[in-house]
XYZ file of C-alpha atoms in Angstrom:
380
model
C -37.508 -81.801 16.841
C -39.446 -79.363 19.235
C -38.178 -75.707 18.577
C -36.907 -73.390 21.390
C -38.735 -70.465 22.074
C -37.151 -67.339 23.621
C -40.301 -65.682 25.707
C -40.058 -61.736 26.588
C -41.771 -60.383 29.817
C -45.033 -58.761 28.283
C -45.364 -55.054 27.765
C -46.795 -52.672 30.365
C -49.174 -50.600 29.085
C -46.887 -47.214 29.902
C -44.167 -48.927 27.574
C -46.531 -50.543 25.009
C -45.981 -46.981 23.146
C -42.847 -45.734 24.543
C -40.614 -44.201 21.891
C -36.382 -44.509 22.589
C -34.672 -41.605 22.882
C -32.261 -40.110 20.164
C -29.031 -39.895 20.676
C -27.725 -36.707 19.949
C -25.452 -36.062 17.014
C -21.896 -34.534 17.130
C -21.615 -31.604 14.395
C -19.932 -32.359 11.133
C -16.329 -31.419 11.473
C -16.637 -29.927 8.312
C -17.796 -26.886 10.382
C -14.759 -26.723 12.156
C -12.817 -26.665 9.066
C -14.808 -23.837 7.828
C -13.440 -21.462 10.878
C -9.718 -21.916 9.628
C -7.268 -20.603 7.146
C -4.301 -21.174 5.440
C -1.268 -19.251 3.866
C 0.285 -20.079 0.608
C 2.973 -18.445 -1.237
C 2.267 -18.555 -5.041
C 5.981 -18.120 -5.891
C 8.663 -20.683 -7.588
C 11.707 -18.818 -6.419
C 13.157 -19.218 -2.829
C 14.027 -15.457 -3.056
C 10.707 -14.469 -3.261
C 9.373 -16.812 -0.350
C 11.178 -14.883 2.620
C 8.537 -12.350 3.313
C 5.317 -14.928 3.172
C 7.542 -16.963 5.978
C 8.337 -13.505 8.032
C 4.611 -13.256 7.720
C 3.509 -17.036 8.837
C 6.493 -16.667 11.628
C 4.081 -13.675 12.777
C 1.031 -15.421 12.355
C 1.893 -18.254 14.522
C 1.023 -20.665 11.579
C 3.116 -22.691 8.219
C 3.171 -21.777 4.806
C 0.333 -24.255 3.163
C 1.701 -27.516 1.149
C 1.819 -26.624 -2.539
C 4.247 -26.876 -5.533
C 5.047 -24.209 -7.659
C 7.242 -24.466 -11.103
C 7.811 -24.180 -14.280
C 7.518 -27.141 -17.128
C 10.618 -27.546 -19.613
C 8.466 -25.773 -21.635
C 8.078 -23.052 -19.526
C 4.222 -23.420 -18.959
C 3.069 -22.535 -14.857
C 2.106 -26.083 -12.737
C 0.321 -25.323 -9.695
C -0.272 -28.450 -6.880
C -2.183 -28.186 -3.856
C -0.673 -30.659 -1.298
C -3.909 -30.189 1.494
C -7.273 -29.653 1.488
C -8.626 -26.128 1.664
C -12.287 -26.809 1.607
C -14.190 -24.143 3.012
C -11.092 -22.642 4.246
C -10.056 -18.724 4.076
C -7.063 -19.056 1.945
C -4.409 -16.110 1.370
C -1.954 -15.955 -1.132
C 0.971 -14.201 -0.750
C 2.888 -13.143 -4.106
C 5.861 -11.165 -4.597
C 6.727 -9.635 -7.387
C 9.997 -10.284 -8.926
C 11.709 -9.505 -12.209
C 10.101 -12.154 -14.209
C 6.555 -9.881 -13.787
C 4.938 -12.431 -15.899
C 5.775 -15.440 -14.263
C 4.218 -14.354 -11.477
C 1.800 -12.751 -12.535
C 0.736 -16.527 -13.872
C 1.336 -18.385 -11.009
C -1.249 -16.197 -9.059
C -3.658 -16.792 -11.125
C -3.253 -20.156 -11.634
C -2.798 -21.197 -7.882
C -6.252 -18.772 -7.290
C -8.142 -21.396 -9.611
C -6.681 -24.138 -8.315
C -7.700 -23.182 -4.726
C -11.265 -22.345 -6.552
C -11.435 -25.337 -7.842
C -10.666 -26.946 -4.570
C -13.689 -25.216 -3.036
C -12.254 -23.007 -0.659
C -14.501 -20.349 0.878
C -12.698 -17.111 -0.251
C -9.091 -16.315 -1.327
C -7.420 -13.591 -0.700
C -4.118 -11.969 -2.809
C -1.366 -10.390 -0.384
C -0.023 -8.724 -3.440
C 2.396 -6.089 -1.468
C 3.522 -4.157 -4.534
C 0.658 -4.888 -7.536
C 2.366 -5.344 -10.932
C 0.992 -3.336 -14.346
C 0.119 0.051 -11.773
C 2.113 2.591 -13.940
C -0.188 1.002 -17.096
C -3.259 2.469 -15.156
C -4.102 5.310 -17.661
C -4.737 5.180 -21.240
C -1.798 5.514 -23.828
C -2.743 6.885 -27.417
C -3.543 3.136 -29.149
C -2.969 1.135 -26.280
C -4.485 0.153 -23.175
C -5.204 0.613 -19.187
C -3.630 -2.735 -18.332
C -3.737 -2.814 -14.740
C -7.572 -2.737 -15.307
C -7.243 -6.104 -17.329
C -5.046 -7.762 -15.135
C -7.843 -6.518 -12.021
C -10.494 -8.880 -14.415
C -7.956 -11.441 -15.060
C -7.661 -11.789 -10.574
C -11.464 -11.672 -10.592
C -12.110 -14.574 -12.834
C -9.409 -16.715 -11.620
C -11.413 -16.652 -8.151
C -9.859 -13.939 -6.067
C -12.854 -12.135 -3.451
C -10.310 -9.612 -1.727
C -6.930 -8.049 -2.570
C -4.419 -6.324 0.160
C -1.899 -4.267 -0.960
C 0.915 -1.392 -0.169
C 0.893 2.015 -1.292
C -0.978 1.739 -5.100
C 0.953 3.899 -7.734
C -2.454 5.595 -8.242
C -5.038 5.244 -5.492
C -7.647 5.075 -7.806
C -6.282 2.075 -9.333
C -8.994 0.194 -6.594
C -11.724 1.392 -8.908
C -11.027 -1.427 -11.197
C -11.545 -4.024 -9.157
C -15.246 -5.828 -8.421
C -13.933 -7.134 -5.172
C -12.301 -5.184 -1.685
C -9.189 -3.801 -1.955
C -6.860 -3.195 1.407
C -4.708 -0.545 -0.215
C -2.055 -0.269 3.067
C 0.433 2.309 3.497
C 4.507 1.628 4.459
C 4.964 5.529 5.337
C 4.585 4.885 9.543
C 7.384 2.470 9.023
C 9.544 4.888 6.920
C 8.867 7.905 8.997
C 10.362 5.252 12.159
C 13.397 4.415 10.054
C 13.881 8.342 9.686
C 13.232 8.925 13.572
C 15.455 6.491 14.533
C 18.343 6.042 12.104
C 18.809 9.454 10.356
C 20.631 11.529 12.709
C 20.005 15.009 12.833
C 16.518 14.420 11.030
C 15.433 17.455 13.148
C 17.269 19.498 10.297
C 16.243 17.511 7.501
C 14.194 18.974 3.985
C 11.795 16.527 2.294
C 11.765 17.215 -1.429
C 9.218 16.684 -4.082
C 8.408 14.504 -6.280
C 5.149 13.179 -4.506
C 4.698 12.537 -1.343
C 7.326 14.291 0.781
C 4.659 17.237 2.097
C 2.957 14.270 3.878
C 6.256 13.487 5.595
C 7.410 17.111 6.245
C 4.066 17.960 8.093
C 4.076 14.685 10.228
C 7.849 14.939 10.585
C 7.653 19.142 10.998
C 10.072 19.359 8.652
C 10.690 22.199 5.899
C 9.784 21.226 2.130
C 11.857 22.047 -0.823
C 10.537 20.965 -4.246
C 12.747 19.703 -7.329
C 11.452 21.922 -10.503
C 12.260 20.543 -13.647
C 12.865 16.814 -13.264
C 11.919 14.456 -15.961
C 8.851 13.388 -14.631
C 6.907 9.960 -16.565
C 5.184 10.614 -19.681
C 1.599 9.546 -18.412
C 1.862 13.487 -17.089
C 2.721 14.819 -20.409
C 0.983 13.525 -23.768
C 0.517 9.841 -23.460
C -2.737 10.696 -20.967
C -5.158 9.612 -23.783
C -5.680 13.352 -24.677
C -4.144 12.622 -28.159
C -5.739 9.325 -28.613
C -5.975 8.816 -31.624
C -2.383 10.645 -32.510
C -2.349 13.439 -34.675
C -1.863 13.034 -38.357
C -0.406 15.061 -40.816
C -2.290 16.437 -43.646
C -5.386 14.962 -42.011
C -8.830 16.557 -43.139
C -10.616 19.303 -41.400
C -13.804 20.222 -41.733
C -14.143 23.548 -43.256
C -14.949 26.045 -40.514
C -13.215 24.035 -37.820
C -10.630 25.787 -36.814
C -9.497 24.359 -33.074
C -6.941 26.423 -30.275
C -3.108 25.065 -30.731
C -1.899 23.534 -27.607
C 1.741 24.368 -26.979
C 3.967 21.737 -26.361
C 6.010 21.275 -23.307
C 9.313 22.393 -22.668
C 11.232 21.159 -19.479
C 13.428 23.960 -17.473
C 16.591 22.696 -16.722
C 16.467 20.782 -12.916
C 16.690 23.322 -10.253
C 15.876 23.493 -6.425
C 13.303 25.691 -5.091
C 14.015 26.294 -1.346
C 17.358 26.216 0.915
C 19.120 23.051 1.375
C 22.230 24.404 2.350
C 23.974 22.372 5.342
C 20.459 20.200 5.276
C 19.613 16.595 5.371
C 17.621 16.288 2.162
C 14.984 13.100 1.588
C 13.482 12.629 -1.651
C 10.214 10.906 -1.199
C 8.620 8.464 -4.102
C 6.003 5.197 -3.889
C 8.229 3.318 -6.399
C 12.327 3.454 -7.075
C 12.890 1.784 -10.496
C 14.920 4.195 -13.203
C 16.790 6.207 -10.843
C 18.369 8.626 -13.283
C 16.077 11.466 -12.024
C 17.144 10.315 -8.409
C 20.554 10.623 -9.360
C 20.190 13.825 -11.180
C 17.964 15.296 -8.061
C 21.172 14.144 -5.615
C 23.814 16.151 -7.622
C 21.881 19.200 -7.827
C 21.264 19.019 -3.867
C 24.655 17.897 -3.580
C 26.065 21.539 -5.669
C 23.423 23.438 -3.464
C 25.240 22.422 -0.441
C 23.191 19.528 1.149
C 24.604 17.502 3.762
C 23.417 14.103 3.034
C 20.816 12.655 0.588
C 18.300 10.321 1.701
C 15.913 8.639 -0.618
C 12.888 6.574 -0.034
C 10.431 4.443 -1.467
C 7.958 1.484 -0.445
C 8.556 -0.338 -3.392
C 12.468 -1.118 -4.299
C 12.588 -2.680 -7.853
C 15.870 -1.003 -8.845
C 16.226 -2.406 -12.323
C 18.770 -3.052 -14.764
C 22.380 -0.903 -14.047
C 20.226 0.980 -11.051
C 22.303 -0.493 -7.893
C 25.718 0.449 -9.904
C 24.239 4.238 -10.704
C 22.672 4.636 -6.961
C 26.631 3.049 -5.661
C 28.503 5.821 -7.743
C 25.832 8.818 -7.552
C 25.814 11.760 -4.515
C 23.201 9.338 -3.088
C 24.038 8.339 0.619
C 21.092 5.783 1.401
C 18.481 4.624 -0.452
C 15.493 3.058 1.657
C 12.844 0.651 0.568
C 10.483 -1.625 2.120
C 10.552 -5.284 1.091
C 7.610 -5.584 -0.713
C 9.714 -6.972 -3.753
C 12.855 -8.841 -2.896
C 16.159 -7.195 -3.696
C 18.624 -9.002 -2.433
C 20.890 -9.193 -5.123
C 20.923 -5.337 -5.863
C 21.673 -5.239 -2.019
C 24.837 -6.938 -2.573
C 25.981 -4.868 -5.533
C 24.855 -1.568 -3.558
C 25.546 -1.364 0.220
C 23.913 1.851 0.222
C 20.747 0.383 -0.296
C 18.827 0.023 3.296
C 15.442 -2.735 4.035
C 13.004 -1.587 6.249
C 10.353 -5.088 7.064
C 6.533 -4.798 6.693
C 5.193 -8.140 7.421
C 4.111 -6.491 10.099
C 1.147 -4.746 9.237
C 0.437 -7.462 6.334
C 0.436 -10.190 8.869
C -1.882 -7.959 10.764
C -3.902 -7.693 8.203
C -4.516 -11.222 7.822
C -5.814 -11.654 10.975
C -7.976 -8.907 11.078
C -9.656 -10.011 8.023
C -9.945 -13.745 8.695
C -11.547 -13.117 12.138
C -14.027 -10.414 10.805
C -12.557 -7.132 12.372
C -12.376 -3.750 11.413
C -9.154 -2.495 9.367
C -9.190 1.201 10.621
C -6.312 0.538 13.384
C -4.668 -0.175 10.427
C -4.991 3.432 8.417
C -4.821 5.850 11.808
C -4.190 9.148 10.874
C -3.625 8.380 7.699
C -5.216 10.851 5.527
C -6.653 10.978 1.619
C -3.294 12.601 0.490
C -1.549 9.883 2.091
């Protein structure tokens, strides 16, 4: 049987050689991918969510899909719902009570986003556990620097926070640090609330000349208050402690130093028919505050303000702040407090998602962070 034969118009010799064109080829979407970001909130308690959603409500954007708890044994599990490949991914962790906890769960949920290839991650730690443990302590040792390696293996590249305990705390870290500052949104709660602030003191213990001269205020200082022991003799300067009976070499005969004896708390300035704020980076122990308030309160001051960026009021401190000379106590909500709000009405919330949700977006698209620290000065 004869076979068919399909026959083609010959070539002409100016497309005997003529190559087809290539169609061009869309870019990988991947790329795309690589331009975005995502915000996660490393926390297992709903309490400690509400500031990474005021800060995605900000952003425009939703919390990323992960879940966060604790086995019946009470090991961490950390699940990433979504992909986060080649992503800028920010954590945002809160630190309540249980300072271990979630301590774990940030470093846990950093190497599971490592693992998961995303391009950096970022901690929005607002208030950074272990910061009063930033000096050494006769035997022991300068944990906030351990916990700084800890974040660094796990797979952090950048850190923001709010208002370190010691600036140079950033020196431990091998990564940026975004060390912000709550005091604009304090000095507006003071401009706006506080009546009368025009005849208000700021008092001592830290920061309040920083507030008096933006606020042109007068400054008193509180002389004599029990201050933390990483001032006195736990600064490593008797590391090792001194021993009785030890050995000395013969001949070596070094210069006594005195020890320290605390006057009794007293007032240095007028405060009489004032508005007195005490000024501090952290409220936690607030027998000195309590202490400070009577004193002012004996010297004739009007009211008694005190403020602090970081609000962790522990143990019986909303019951002592509700039945102490103390009028208002204002924090920022950099750790959630809630529940000492309800014991204590006197104690006041100022937001900063803000300038953290700011923050974000400055450092996701690539711009500079010095609108972010205007006037604000080294002694800040």
């Amino acid at each position: 049987m004869p076979k068919k034969l399909l026959l083609l118009p010959p070539l002409s010799a100016s497309s005997a050689f003529r190559v087809p064109r290539a169609r061009p080829v869309p870019p990988p979407t991947m790329n795309a991918a690589r331009t975005g970001y995502r915000v996660f909130s490393a926390n297992s308690t709903a309490a400690c969510t509400e500031l990474a959603k005021r800060i995605t409500e900000r952003l425009g954007a939703e919390l990323g899909k992960s879940v966060v708890y604790q086995e019946t044994n009470g090991e961490t599990r950390v699940e990433i719902k979504e992909s986060v490949r080649g992503q800028d991914i920010f954590i945002i962790q809160t630190i309540p009570r249980d300072v271990n906890t979630a301590v774990m769960e940030l470093l846990i949920m950093a190497y599971a986003l490592k693992t998961a290839c995303a391009r950096n991650i970022i901690g929005v730690i607002p208030y950074f556990p272990y910061s009063k443990q930033s000096k050494m302590r006769k035997r022991g040792s300068i944990v906030c620097k351990l916990l700084a390696s800890m974040l660094a293996k796990a797979g952090l590249t950048h850190i923001i926070t709010m208002d370190l305990h010691q600036k140079e705390i950033q020196g431990f870290f091998s990564f940026p640090v975004d060390n912000l500052r709550a005091s604009p949104f304090l000095l507006q709660y003071i401009q706006e609330e506080v009546r009368n602030h025009h005849f208000t003191i700021s008092l001592c213990p830290s920061r309040a000349q920083s507030y008096a001269e933006r606020l042109r205020l007068g400054l008193a200082v509180i002389h004599g208050e029990a201050q933390c022991t990483e001032l006195d003799m736990d600064d490593g300067r008797h590391s090792p402690p001194m021993v009785k009976n030890a050995t000395v070499h013969p001949g070596l005969e070094l210069p006594l130093m005195m020890a320290k004896e605390k006057p009794p708390i007293t007032v240095v300035g007028d405060v009489g028919g004032r508005i007195a704020i005490i000024v501090d980076d952290i409220i936690d122990d607030v027998e000195s505050f309590v202490a400070a308030a009577e004193i002012l309160k004996e010297r004739g001051a009007y009211k008694i303000y005190v403020m602090a960026t970081h609000g962790i009021l522990s143990a019986e401190a909303p019951r002592l702040i509700e039945e102490s000379s103390v009028d208002e106590v204002v924090v920022t909500n950099t750790v959630p407090h809630e529940v000492q709000k309800l014991q204590c009405p006197k104690i006041k919330t100022v937001d900063i998602s803000l300038i953290l949700s700011e923050a974000i977006r400055r450092i996701h698209n690539g711009e500079s962070m010095a609108y972010l620290f205007r006037n604000i000065t080294v002694d800040d």
